[in-house]
mmCIF file of C-alpha atoms in Angstrom:
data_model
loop_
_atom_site.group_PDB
_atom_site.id
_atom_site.type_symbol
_atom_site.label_atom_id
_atom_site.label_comp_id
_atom_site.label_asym_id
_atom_site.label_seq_id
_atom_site.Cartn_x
_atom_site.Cartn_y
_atom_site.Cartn_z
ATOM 1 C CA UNK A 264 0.000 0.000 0.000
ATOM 2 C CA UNK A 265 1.141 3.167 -0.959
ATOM 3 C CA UNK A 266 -0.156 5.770 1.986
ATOM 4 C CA UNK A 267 -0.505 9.369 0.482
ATOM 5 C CA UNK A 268 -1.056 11.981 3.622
ATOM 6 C CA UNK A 269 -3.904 14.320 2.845
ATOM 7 C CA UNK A 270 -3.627 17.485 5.489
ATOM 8 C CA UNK A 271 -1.475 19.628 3.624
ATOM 9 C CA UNK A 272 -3.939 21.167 2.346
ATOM 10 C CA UNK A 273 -5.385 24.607 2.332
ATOM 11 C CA UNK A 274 -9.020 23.525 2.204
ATOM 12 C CA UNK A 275 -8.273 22.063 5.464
ATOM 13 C CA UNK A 276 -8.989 24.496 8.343
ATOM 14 C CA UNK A 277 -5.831 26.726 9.256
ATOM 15 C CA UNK A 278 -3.960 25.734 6.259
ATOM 16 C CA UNK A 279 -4.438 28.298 4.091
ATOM 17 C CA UNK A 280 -3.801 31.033 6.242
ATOM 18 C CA UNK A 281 -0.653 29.096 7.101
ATOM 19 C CA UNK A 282 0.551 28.835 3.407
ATOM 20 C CA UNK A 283 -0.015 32.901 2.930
ATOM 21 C CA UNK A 284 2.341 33.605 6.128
ATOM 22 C CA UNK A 285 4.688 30.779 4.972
ATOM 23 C CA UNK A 286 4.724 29.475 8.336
ATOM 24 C CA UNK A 287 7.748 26.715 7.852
ATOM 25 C CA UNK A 288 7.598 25.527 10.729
ATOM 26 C CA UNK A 289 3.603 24.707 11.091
ATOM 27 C CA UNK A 290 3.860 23.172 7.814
ATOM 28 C CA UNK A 291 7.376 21.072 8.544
ATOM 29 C CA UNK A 292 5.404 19.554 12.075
ATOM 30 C CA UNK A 293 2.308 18.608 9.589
ATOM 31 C CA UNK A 294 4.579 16.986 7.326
ATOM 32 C CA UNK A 295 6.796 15.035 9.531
ATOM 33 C CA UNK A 296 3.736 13.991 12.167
ATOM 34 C CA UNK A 297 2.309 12.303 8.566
ATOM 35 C CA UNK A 298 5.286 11.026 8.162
ATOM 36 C CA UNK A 299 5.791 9.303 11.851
ATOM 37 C CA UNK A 300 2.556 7.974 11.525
ATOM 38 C CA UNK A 301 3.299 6.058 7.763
ATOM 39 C CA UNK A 302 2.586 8.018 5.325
ATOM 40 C CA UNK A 303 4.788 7.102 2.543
ATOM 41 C CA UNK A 304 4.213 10.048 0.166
ATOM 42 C CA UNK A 305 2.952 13.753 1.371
ATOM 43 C CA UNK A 306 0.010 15.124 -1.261
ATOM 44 C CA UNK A 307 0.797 19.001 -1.572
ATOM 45 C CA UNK A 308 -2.312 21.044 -2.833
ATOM 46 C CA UNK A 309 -2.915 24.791 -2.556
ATOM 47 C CA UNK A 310 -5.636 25.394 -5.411
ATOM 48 C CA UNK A 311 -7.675 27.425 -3.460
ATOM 49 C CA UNK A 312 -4.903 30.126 -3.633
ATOM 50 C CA UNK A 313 -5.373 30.729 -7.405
ATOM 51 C CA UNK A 314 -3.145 33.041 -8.587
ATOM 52 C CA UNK A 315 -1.174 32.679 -6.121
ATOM 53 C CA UNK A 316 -0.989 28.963 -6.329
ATOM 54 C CA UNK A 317 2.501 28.977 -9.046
ATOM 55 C CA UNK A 318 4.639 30.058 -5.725
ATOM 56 C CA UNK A 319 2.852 28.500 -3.033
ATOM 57 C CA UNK A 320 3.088 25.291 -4.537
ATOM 58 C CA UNK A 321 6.794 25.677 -5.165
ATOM 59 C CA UNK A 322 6.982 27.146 -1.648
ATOM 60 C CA UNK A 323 5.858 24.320 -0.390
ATOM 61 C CA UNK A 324 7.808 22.198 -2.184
ATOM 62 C CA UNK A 325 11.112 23.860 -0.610
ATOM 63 C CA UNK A 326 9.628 23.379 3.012
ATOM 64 C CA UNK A 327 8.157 19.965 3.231
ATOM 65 C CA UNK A 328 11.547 18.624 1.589
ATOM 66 C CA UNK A 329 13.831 20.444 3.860
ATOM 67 C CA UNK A 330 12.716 18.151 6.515
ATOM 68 C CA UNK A 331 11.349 15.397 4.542
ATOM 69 C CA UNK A 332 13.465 14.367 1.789
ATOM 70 C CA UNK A 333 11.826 12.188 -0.457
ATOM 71 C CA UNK A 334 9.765 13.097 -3.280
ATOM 72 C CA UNK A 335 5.753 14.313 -2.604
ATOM 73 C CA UNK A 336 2.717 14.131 -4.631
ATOM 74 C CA UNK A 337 1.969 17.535 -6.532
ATOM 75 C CA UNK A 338 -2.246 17.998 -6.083
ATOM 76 C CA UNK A 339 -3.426 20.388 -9.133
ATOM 77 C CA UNK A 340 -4.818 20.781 -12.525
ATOM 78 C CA UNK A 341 -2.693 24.400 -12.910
ATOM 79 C CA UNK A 342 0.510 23.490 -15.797
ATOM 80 C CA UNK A 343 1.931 26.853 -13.821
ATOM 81 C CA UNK A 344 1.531 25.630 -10.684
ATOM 82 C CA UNK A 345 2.732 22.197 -11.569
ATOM 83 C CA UNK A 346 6.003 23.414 -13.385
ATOM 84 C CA UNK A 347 6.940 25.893 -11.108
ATOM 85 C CA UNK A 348 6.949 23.381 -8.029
ATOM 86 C CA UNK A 349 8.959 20.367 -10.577
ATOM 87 C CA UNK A 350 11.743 23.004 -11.030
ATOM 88 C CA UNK A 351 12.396 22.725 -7.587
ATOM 89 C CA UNK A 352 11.413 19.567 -6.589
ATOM 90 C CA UNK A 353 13.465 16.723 -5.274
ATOM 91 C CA UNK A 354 13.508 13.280 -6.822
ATOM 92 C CA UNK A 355 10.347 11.828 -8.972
ATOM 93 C CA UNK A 356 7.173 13.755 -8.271
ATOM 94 C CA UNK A 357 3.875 11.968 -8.565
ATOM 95 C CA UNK A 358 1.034 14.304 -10.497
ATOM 96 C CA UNK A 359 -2.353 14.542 -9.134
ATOM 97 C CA UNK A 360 -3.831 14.345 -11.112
ATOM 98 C CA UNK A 361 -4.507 14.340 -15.205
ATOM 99 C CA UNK A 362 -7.747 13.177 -16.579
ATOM 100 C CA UNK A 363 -8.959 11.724 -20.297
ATOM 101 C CA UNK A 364 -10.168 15.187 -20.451
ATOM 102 C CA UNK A 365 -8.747 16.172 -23.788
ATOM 103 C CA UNK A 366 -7.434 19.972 -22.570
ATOM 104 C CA UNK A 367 -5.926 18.661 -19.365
ATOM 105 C CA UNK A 368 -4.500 15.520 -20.594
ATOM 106 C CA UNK A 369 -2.468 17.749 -23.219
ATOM 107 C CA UNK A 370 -1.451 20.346 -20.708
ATOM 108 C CA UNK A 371 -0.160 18.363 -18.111
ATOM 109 C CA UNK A 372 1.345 14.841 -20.381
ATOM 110 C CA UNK A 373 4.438 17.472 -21.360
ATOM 111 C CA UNK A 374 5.487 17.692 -17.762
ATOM 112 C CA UNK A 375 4.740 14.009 -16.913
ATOM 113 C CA UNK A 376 7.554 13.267 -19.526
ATOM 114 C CA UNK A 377 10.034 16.132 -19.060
ATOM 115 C CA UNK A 378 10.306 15.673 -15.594
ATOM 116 C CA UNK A 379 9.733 11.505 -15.798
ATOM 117 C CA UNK A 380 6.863 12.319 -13.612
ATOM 118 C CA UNK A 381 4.323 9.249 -11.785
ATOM 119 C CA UNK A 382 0.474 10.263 -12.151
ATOM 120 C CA UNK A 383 -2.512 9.855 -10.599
ATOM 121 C CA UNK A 384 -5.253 9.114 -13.689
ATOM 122 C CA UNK A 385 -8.720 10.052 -12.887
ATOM 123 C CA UNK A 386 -11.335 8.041 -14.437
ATOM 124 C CA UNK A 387 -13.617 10.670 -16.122
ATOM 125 C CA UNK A 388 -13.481 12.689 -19.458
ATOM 126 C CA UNK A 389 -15.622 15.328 -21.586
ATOM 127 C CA UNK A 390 -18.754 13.974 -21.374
ATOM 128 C CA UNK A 391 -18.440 13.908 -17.355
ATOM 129 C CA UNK A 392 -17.745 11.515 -14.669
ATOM 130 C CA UNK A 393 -19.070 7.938 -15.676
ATOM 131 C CA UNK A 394 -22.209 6.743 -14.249
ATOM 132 C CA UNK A 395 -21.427 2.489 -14.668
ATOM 133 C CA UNK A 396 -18.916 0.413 -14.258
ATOM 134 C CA UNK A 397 -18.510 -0.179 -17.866
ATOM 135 C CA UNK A 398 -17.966 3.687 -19.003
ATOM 136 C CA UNK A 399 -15.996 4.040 -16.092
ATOM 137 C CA UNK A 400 -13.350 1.079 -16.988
ATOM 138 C CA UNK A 401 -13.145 2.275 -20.867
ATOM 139 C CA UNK A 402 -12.213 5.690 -19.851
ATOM 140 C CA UNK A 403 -9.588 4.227 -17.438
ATOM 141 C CA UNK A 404 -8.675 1.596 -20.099
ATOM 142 C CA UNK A 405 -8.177 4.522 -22.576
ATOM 143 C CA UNK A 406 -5.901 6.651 -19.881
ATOM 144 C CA UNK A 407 -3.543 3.902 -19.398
ATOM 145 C CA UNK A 408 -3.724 3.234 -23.317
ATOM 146 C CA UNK A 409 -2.687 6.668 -23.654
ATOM 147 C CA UNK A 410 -0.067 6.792 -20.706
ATOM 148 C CA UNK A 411 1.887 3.868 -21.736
ATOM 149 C CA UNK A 412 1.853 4.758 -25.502
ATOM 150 C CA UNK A 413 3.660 8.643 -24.093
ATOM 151 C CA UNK A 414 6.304 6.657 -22.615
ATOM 152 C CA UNK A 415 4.928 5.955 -18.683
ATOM 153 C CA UNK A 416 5.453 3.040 -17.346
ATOM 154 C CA UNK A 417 2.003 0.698 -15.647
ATOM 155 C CA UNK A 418 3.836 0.899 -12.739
ATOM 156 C CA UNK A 419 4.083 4.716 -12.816
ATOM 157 C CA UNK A 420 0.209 5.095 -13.562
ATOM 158 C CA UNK A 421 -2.030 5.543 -10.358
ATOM 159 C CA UNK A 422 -5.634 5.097 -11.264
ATOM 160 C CA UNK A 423 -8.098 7.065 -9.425
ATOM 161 C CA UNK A 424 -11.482 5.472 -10.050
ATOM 162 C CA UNK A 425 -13.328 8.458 -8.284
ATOM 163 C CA UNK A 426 -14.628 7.226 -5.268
ATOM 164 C CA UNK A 427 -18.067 8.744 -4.569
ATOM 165 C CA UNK A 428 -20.410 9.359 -1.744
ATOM 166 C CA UNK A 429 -23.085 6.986 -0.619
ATOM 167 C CA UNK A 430 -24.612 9.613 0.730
ATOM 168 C CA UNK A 431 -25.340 10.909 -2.532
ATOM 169 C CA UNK A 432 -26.542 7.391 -3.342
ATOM 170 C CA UNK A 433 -26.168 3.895 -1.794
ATOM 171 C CA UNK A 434 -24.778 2.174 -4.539
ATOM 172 C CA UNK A 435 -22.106 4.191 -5.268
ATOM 173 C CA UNK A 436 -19.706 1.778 -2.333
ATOM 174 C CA UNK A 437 -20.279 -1.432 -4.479
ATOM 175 C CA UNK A 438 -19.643 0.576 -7.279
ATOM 176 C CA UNK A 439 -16.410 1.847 -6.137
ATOM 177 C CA UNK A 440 -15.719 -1.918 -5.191
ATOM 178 C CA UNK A 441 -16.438 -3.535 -8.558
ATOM 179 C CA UNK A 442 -14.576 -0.749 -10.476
ATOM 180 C CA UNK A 443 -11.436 -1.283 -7.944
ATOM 181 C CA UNK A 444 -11.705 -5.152 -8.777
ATOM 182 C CA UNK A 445 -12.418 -4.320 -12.815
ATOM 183 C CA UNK A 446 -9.552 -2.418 -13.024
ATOM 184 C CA UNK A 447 -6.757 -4.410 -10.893
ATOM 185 C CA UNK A 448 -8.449 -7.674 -12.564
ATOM 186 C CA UNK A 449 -7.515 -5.746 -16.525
ATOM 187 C CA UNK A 450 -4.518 -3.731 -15.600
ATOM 188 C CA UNK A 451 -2.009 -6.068 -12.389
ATOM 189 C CA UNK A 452 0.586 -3.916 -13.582
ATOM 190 C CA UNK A 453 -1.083 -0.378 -12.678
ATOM 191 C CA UNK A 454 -1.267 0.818 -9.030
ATOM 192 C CA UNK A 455 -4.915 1.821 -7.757
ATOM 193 C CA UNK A 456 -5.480 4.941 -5.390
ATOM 194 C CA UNK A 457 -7.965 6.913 -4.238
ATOM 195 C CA UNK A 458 -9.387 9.059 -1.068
ATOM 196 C CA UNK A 459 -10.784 7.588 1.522
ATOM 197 C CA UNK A 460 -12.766 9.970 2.866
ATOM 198 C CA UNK A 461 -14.785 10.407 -0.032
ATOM 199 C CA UNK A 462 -17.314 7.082 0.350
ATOM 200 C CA UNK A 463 -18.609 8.560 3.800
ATOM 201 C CA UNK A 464 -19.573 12.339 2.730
ATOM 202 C CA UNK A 465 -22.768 13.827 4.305
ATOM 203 C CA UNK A 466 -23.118 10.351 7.013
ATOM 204 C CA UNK A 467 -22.810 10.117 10.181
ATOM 205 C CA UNK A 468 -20.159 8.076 12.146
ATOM 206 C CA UNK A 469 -17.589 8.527 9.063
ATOM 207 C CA UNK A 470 -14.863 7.050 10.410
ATOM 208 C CA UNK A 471 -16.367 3.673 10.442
ATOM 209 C CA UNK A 472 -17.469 3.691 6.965
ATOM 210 C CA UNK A 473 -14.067 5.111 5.972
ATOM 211 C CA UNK A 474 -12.040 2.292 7.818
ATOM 212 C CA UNK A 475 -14.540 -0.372 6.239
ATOM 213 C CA UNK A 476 -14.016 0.807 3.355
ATOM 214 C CA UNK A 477 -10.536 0.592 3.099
ATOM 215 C CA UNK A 478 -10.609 -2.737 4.158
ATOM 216 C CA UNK A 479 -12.682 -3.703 1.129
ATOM 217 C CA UNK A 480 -11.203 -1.788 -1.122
ATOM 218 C CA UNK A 481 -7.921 -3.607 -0.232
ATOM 219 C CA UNK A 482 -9.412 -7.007 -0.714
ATOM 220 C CA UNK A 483 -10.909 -5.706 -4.327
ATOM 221 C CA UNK A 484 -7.473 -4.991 -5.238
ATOM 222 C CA UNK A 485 -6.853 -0.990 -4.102
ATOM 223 C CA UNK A 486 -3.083 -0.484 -3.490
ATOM 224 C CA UNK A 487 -2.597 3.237 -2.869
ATOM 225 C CA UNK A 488 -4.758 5.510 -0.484
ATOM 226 C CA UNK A 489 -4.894 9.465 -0.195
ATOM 227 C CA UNK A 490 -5.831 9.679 3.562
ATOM 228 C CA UNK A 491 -5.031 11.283 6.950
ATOM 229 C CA UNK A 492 -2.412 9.298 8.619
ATOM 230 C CA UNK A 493 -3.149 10.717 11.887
ATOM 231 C CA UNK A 494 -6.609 8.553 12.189
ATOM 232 C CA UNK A 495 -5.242 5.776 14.198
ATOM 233 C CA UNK A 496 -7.716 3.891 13.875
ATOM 234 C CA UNK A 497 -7.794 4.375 10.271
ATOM 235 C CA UNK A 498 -3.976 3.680 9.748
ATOM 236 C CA UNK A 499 -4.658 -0.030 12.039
ATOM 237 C CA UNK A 500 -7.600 -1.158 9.900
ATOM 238 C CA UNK A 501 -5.208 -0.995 6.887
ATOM 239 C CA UNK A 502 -2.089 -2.764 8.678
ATOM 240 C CA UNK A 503 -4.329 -5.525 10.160
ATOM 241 C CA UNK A 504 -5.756 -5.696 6.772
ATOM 242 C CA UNK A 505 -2.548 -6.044 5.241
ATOM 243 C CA UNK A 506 -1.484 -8.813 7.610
ATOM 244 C CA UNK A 507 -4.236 -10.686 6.668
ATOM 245 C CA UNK A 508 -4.298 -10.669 2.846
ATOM 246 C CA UNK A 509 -0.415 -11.469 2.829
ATOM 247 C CA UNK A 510 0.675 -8.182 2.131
ATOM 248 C CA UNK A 511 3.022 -7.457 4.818
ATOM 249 C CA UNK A 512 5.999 -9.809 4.281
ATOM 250 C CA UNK A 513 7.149 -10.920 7.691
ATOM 251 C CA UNK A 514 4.289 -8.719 9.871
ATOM 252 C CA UNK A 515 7.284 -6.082 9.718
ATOM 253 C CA UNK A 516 4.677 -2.796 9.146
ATOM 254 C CA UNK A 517 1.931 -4.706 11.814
ATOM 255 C CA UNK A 518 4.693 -5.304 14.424
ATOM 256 C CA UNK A 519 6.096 -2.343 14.169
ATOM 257 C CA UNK A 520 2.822 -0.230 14.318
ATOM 258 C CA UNK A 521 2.281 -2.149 17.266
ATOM 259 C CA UNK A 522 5.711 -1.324 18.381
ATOM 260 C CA UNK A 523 4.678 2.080 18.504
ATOM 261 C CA UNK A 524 1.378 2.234 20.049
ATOM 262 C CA UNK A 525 -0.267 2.945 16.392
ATOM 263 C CA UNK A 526 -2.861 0.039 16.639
ATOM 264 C CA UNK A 527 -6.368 0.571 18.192
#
């Protein structure tokens, strides 16, 4: 499982402000508190700054990898944004995300190859985000397609298959479930990833769904997860669920979690 940590953020409460008044340190303590608790890879977004967002991304960039030196996951649609933080950035970035959308796909597959970029590939297009299973695995079928045929590797490709709400509707979890078991069953080469959160918008108790949901998802054949680290009980759902499907060589991430008083 690849663990992408979510609160860096500034739609998150106090993040924003924090980005403006490039409070380092604030930011550093987010980034290495994700890090203690497993995240493997640190998702950077600052859209809601706008025009601003070019040298807050970068900024941010610069800050997380002073203390945190591996390479982060760069959230945004914005080319500027996106090229502006890559100049700076250390290592191979992962893009989050481009789309079969025909404008984004060519603004963003120039910097996926010129700075041998991983992506995250959502699973919708023009005509909108896919309402079955079937238009939902041609688009992704068509992304990778496309991906591998500018030169990315499967193993660099990240498919998104836009988790959505059941609180919008209650068959959107075993639709998330089939299209996370349609995909992995097409494409074993390709990593799967998505947020968590999403499946419990608008419910109540959304932890629980969010943790049961990850556990599924696992099973169906999800191996990457945008999520807050922090939840512990979150974060021991996934290693117990890990331990159980094989996944863990040797226990090492379940002992050690339980090492460390991470298991609840």
């Amino acid at each position: 499982m690849l663990i992408v940590g979510e609160k860096i953020n500034t739609a998150r409460p106090g993040i924003e402000g924090a980005v403006i008044s490039r409070k380092a340190t604030f930011i550093q303590d987010l980034a290495l508190r994700q890090k203690l608790c497993g995240a493997d890879v640190l998702d950077l977004n600052c859209t809601t700054l706008r025009h601003r967002e070019p040298d807050a991304l970068r900024w941010l960039v610069e800050t997380v990898q002073t203390v945190v030196n591996e390479p982060v996951c760069l959230d945004s649609p914005n080319p500027l944004a996106l090229e502006a933080a890559l100049q700076v950035h250390k290592g191979r970035a992962i893009i989050n995300a481009i789309s079969a959308e025909e404008s984004r796909y060519q603004m963003l597959i120039p910097l996926v190859k010129a700075y041998d970029c991983k992506v995250v590939a959502l699973c919708f297009d023009d005509t909108g985000v896919p309402n079955t299973v079937e238009e939902e695995l041609q688009i992704a079928r068509s992304l990778v397609e496309r991906l591998v045929g500018d030169g990315v590797d499967f193993e660099d490709i990240y498919v998104d298959p836009f988790i959505r709400s059941i609180g919008q509707d209650e068959h959107w979890g075993n639709f998330g479930l089939e299209i996370i078991r349609r995909i992995r069953e097409e494409f074993p080469k390709v990593h799967i990833l998505c947020g968590i959160s999403n499946i419990s918008y608008g419910m109540p108790a959304r932890s629980l769904l969010n943790r049961t949901f990850l556990t599924l998802a696992i099973y169906a054949g999800l191996d990457g997860a945008i999520l807050d680290p922090e939840n512990k009980g979150l974060m021991a759902s996934l290693r117990s669920t890990e331990t159980l499907l094989q996944k863990d060589p040797g226990f090492r991430r379940y002992l050690m979690a339980f090492r460390e008083g991470l298991l609840t």
